[in-house]
XYZ file of C-alpha atoms in Angstrom:
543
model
C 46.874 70.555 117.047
C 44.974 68.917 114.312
C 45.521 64.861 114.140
C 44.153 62.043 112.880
C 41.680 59.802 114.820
C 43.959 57.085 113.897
C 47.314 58.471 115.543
C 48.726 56.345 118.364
C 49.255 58.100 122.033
C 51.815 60.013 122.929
C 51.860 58.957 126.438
C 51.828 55.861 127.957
C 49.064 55.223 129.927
C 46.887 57.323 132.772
C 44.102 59.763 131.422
C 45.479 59.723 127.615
C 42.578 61.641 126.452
C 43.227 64.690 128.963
C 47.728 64.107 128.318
C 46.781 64.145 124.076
C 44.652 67.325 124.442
C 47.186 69.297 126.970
C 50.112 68.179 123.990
C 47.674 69.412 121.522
C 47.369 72.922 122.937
C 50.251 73.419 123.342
C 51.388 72.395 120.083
C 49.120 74.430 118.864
C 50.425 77.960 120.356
C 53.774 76.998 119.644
C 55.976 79.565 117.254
C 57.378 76.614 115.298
C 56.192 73.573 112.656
C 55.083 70.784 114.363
C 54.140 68.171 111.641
C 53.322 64.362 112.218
C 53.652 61.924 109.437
C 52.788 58.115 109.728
C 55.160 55.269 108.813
C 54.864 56.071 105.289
C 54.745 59.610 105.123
C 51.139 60.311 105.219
C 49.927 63.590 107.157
C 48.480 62.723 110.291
C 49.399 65.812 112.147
C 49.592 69.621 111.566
C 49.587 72.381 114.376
C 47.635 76.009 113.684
C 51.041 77.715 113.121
C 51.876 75.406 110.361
C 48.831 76.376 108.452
C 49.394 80.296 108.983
C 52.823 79.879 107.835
C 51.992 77.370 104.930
C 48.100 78.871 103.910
C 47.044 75.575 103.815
C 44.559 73.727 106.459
C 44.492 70.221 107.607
C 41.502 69.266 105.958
C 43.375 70.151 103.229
C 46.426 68.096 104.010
C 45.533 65.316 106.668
C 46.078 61.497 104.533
C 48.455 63.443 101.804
C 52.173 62.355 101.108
C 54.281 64.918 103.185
C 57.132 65.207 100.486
C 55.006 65.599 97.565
C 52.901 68.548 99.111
C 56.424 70.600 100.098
C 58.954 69.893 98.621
C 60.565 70.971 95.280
C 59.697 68.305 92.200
C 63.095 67.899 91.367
C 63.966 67.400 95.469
C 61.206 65.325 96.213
C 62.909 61.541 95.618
C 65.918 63.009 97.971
C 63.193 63.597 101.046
C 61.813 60.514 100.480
C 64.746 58.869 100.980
C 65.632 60.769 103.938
C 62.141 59.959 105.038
C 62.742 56.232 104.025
C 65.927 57.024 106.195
C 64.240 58.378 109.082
C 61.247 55.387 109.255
C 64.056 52.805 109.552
C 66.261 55.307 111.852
C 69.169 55.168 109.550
C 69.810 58.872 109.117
C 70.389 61.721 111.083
C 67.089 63.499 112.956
C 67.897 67.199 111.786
C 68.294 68.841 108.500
C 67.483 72.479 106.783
C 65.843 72.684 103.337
C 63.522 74.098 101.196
C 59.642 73.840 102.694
C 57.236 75.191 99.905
C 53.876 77.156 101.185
C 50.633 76.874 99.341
C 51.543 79.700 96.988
C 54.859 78.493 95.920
C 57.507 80.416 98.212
C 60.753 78.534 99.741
C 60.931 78.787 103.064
C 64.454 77.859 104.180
C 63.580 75.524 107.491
C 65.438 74.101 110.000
C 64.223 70.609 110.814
C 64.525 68.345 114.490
C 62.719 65.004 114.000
C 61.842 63.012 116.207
C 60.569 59.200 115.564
C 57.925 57.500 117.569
C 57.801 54.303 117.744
C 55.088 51.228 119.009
C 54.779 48.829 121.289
C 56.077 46.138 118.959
C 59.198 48.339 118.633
C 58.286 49.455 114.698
C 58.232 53.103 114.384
C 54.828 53.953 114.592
C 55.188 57.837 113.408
C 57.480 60.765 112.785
C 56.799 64.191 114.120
C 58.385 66.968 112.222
C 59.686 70.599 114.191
C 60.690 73.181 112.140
C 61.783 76.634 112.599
C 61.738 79.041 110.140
C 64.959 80.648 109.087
C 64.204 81.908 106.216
C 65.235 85.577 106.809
C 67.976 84.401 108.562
C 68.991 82.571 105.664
C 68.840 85.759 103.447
C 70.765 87.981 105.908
C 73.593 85.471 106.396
C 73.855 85.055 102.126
C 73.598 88.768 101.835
C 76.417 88.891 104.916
C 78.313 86.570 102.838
C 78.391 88.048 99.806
C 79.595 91.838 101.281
C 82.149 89.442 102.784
C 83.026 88.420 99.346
C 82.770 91.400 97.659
C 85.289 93.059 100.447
C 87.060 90.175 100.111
C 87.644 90.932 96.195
C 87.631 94.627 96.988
C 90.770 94.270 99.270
C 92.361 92.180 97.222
C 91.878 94.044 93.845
C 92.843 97.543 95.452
C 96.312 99.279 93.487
C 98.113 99.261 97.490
C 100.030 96.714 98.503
C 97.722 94.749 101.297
C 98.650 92.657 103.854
C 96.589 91.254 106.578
C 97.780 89.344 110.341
C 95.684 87.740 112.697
C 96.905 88.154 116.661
C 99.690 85.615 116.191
C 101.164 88.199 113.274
C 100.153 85.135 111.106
C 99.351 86.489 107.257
C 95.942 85.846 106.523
C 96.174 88.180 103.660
C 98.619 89.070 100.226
C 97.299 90.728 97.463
C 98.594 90.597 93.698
C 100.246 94.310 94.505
C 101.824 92.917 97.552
C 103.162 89.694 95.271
C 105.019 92.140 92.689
C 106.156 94.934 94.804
C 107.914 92.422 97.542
C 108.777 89.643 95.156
C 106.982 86.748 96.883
C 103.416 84.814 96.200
C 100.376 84.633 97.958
C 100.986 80.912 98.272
C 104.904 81.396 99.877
C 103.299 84.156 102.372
C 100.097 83.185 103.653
C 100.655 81.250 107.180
C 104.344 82.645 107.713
C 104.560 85.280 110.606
C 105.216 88.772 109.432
C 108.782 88.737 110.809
C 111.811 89.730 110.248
C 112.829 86.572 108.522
C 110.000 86.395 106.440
C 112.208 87.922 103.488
C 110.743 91.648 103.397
C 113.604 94.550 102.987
C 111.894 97.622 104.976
C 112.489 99.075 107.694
C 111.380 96.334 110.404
C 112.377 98.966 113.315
C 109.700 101.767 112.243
C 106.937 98.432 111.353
C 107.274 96.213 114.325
C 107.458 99.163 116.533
C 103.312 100.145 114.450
C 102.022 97.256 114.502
C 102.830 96.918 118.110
C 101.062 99.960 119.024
C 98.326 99.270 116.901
C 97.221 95.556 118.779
C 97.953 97.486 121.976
C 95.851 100.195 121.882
C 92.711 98.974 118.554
C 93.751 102.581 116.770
C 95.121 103.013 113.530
C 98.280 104.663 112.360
C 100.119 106.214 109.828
C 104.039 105.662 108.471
C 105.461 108.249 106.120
C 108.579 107.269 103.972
C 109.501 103.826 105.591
C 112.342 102.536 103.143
C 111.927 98.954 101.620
C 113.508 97.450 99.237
C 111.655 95.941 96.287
C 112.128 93.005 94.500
C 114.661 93.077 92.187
C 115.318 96.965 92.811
C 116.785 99.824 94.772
C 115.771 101.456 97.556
C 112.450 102.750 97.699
C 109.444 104.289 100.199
C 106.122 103.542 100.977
C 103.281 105.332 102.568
C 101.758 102.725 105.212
C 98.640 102.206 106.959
C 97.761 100.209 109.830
C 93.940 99.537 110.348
C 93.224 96.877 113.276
C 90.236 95.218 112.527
C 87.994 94.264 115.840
C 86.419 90.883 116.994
C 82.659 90.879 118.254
C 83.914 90.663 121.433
C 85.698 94.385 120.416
C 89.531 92.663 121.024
C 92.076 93.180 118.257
C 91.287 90.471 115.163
C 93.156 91.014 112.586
C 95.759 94.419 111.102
C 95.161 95.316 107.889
C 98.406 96.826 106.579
C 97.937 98.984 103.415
C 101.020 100.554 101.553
C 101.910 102.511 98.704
C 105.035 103.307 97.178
C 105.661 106.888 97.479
C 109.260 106.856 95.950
C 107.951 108.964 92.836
C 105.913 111.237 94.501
C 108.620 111.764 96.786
C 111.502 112.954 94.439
C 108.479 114.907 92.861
C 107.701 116.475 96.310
C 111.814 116.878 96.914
C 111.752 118.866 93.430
C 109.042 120.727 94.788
C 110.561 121.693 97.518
C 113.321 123.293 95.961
C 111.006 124.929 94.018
C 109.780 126.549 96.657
C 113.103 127.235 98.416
C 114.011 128.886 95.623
C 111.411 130.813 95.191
C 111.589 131.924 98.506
C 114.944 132.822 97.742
C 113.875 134.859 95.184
C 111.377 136.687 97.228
C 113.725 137.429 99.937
C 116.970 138.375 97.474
C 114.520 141.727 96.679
C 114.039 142.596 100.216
C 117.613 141.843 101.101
C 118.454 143.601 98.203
C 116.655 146.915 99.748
C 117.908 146.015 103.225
C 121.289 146.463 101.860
C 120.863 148.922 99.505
C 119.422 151.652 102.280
C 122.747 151.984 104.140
C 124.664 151.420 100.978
C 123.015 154.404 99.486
C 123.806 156.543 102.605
C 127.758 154.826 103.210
C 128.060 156.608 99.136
C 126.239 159.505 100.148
C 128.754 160.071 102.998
C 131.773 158.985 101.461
C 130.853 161.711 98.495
C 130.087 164.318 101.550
C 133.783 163.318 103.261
C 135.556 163.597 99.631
C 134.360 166.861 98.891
C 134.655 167.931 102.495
C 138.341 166.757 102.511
C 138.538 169.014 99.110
C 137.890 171.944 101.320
C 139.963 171.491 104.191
C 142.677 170.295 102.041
C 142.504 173.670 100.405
C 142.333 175.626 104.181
C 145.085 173.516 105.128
C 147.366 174.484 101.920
C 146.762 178.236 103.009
C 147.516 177.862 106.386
C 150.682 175.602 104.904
C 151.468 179.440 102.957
C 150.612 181.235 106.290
C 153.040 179.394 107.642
C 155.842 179.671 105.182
C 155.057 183.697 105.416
C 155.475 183.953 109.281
C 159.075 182.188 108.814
C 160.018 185.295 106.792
C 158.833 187.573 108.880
C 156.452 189.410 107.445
C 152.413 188.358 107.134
C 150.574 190.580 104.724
C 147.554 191.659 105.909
C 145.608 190.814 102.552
C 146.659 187.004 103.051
C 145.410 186.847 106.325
C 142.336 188.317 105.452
C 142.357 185.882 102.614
C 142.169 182.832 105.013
C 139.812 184.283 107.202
C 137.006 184.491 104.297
C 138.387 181.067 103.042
C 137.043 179.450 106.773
C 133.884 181.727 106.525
C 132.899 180.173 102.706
C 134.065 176.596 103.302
C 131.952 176.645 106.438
C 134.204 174.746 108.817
C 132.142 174.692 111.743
C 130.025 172.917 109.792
C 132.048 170.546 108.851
C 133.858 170.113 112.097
C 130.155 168.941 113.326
C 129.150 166.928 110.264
C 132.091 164.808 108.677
C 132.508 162.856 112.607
C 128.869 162.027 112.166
C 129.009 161.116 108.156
C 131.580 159.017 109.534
C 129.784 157.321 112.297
C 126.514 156.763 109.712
C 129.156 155.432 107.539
C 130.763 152.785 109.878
C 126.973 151.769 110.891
C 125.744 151.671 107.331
C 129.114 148.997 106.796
C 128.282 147.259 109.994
C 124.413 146.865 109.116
C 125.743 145.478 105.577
C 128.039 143.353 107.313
C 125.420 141.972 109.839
C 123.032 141.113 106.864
C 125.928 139.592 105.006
C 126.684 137.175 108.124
C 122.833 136.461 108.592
C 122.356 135.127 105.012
C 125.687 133.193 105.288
C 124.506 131.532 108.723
C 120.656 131.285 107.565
C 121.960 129.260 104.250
C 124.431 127.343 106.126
C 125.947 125.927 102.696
C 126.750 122.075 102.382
C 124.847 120.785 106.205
C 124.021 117.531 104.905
C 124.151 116.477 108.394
C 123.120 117.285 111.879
C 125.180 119.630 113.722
C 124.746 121.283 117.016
C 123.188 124.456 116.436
C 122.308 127.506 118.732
C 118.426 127.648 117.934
C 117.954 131.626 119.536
C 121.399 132.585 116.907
C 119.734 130.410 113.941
C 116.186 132.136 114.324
C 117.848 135.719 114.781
C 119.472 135.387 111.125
C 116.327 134.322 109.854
C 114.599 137.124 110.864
C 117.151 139.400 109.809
C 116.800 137.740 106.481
C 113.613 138.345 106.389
C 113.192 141.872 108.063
C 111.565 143.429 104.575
C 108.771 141.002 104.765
C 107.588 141.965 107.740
C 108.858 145.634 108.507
C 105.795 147.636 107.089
C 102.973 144.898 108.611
C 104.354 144.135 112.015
C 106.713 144.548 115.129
C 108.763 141.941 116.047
C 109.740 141.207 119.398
C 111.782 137.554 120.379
C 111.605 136.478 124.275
C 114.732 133.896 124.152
C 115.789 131.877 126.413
C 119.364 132.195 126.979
C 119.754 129.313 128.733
C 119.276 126.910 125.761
C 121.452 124.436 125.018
C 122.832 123.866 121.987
C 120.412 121.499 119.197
C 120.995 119.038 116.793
C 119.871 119.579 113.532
C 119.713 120.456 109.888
C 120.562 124.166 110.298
C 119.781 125.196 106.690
C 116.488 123.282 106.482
C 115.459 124.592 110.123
C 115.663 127.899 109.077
C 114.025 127.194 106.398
C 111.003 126.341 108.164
C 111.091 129.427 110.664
C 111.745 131.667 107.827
C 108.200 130.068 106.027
C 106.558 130.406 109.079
C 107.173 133.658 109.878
C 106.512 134.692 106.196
C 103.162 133.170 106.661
C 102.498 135.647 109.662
C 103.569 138.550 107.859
C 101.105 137.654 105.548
C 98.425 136.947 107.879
C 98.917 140.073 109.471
C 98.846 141.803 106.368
C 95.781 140.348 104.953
C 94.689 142.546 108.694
C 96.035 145.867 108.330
C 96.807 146.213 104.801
C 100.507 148.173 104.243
C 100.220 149.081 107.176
C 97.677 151.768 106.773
C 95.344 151.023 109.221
C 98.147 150.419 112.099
C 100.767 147.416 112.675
C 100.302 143.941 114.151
C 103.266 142.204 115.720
C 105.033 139.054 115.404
C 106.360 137.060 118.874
C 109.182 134.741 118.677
C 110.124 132.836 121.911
C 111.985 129.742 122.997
C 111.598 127.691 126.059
C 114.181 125.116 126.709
C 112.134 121.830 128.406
C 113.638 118.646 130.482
C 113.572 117.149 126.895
C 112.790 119.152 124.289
C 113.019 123.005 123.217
C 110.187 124.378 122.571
C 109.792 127.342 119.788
C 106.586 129.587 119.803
C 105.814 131.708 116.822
C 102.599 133.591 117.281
C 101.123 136.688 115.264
C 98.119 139.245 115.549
C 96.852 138.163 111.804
C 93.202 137.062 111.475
C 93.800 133.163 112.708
C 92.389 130.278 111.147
C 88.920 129.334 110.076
C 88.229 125.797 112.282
C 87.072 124.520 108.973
C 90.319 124.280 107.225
C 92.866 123.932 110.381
C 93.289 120.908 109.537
C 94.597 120.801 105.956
C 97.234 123.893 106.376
C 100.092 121.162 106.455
C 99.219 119.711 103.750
C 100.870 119.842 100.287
C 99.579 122.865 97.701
C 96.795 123.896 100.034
C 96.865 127.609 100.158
C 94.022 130.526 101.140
C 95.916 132.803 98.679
C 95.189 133.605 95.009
C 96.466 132.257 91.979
C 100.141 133.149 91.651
C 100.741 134.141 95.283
C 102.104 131.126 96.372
C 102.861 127.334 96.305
C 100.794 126.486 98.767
C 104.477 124.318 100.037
C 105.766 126.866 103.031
C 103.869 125.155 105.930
C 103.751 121.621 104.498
C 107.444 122.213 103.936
C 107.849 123.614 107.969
C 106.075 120.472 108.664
C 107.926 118.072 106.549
C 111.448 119.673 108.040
C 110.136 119.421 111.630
C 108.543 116.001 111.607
C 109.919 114.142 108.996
C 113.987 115.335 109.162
C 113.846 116.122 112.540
C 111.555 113.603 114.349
C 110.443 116.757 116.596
C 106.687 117.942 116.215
C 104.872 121.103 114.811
C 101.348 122.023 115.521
C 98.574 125.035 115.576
C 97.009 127.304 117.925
C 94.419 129.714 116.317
C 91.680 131.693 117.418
C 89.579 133.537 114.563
C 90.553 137.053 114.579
C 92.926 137.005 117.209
C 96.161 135.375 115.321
C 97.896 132.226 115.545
C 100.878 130.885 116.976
C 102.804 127.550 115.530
C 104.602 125.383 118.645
C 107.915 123.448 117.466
C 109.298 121.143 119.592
C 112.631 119.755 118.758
C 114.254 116.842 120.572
C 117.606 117.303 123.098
C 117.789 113.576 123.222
C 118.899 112.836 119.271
């Protein structure tokens, strides 16, 4: 520690010379600024790792005014008076500010000064310790501004935002939240996020989030929760929930992001329809052939049973004649012999053996008509606008009826039911709906396989398991499975493996919608890459 010869002792009396020296040293191989002014302001003091950080020496400094050498021109009347301050211990002993080196830089240092004072009680000197925080400084303004460019980020985002701290306090309301719930930032910030706080959505579905959000740090995801906005009818939003930690890694604050969905909704209902329709389209051609392959056979029999009744009409008449004859009395023998090579052309052995079975392919041509007919009726299920109680094994045995010509040159089918479910509720139409586009999607998969079935068949299990609370539907196929890659986007809307014009890219993200969303049961995949694929439904007993 450099100081002047003139500097009074820091110690009070003993061996001052040996107590000045030991301070010295150690001032000296201290990591901070130890400067030491007199009483007024004059260098007198200046350890070794003031001059590394500074560049200058003490020789350099020792007798010069300690404000003019480091301080800022237009800051250097301010330190004085703190200075001034400091000699007549009217002013507090820390401060931070701007400490210029040799070459010009600002070092941002933290000051604790401590005043010295004489015998007579007049302070005698001032010694200056400083840390420097200089890239402290820098880290906490560059922490600052990312917090106030998130800060404007969040707030300036097209979603409605709103923010609560662990007391559901709002601590956040953007300009989106302001006109899509009708209330200012100044009105909401500080309420609770209740349900008195004047927002129209559906506070059952929200509290139940954000609940489950605090308790367990993870986010979440709300589809279709209705609100109603400001001055407006009923609409939906998409919602978010993000908790936001503390450093100590304990719930903070829940970010709560929304969009209105209401649009994209009725665009995704249209689309839906769409789709159903052109499903139905697809499957009116199969069901078309379905029928028209024992239809073609009931009119080829009928035509075989009308022409056969011709004959025997016309055997009968003669034997009607041979009859008429024997009452006289008297049979020629040319009539006889007339009927007898009447049976031998018409061939009535033959027909004694092959109108009963015409007529048997007949009744089962009109009885597989009949069964199709009933399937489409049930599989439609015309005007369910509400949940009924449905038997799930009869509901998925029209739909694959329904859809028998979509799978009948790719695949076997075989179903493993259990009889011992009870009956559902649900959307009937919709649910079938969903099988039907699921098993489509297998007889696809398996096609994309085998071809037409040239190079052998694959087969397509359907099973159902009834549960202590749920039924459980497995629908599993030999097709090529799923690349782990894409798994996860097979729900979603328009995403499709297939080429332009073979489809939406809507039957799965419809099976899901129906499932999840209508249903509140659950859908998801089990796929191994060349092996096949089976979808697991699960459907509630309990609503």
């Amino acid at each position: 520690m450099h100081k002047s010869k003139k500097e009074p002792s820091l110690v009070p009396s003993g061996d001052v010379t040996k107590a000045e020296d030991f301070i010295a040293s150690v001032a000296d191989v201290a990591g901070v600024i130890i400067i030491i002014i007199d009483s007024i302001g004059k260098i007198i003091g200046f350890n070794r790792y003031s001059e590394k950080l500074t560049g200058y020496t003490y020789e350099e400094l020792t007798g010069k005014d300690f404000c003019d050498v480091f301080f800022p021109k237009d800051q250097v009347d301010f330190e004085k008076k703190i200075v001034e301050g400091y000699l007549y211990d009217d002013f507090a002993s820390s401060q931070e500010n701007c400490f210029l080196t040799k070459d010009g830089n600002c070092l941002r240092i933290s000051w604790k000064n401590n005043i010295v004072y004489n015998g007579e009680g007049s302070v005698s000197h001032v010694i200056y310790i400083g840390v420097d925080i200089t890239e402290f400084k820098i880290i906490e303004e560059q922490l600052v501004g990312a917090h106030k460019e998130i800060e404007q980020l969040l707030m300036s985002i097209s979603a409605i935002l709103i923010g609560i701290d662990t007391n559901e306090t709002i601590v956040r309301w953007n300009k989106q939240a302001e006109s899509a719930l009708g209330y200012d930032v100044q009105t909401m910030l500080g309420q609770k996020l209740l349900r008195g706080s004047g927002i129209l959505w559906d506070w059952e579905v929200v509290e139940e989030a954000i609940y489950v959000c605090k308790q367990s740090n993870q986010s979440k995801r709300l589809d279709n929760v209705m609100y109603i906005a400001h001055g407006d009818r009923e609409r939906y939003l998409r919602i978010m929930l993000y908790p936001v930690q503390g450093e100590n890694g304990l719930f903070k604050e829940l970010l709560i992001l929304a969009d209105d969905v209401t649009e994209l909704r009725e665009l995704q209902g249209q689309l839906v329809q769409a789709q159903k329709l052109e499903a139905i389209g697809q499957l009116a051609a199969g069901i078309a052939h379905e029928i028209n392959t024992p239809t073609q056979y009931v009119g080829d029999n009928t035509l075989f049973l009308r022409d056969s009744f011709n004959d025997m009409k016309t055997l009968i008449n003669k034997y009607q004649e041979l009859m008429n004859e024997m009452k006289k009395g008297a049979v020629p023998d040319s009539f006889v012999q007339e009927i007898e090579a009447l049976t031998q052309k018409l061939d009535i052995d033959y027909l004694m053996d092959e109108v009963p079975r015409a007529i048997d392919q007949t009744l089962e041509g009109i009885n597989r008509v009949s069964t199709i007919v009933r399937a489409m009726k049930e599989f439609s299920h015309p005007g369910s606008t509400e949940m009924v109680l449905v038997d799930i094994n009869r509901a998925i045995e029209s739909t694959i009826t329904v859809s028998r010509n979509e799978w009948k040159y790719v695949s076997d089918l075989v179903t493993d039911f259990d009889n011992t479910l009870p009956l559902v509720n649900c959307f009937p139409g919709e649910f079938n709906q969903a099988v039907l586009n699921i098993i489509i999607n297998a007889a696809h998969a398996i096609g994309d396989k085998v071809g037409d079935g040239d190079r052998g068949k694959g087969a397509i299990s359907i099973s159902t398991k009834g549960k202590e609370t749920y039924v459980e539907i497995r629908i599993s196929d030999t097709g090529m499975g799923i690349p782990g890659e894409i798994v996860d986007r097979i729900f979603d809307p328009f995403f499709t493996t297939k080429g332009v014009g073979k489809g939406t890219g809507q039957g799965l993200s419809i099976a899901r919608s129906v499932i999840v969303d209508k249903h509140k049961g659950s859908i998801k995949v089990e796929t191994e890459l060349g092996i096949g694929t089976t979808f697991v439904i699960q459907l509630s007993l309990q609503s």
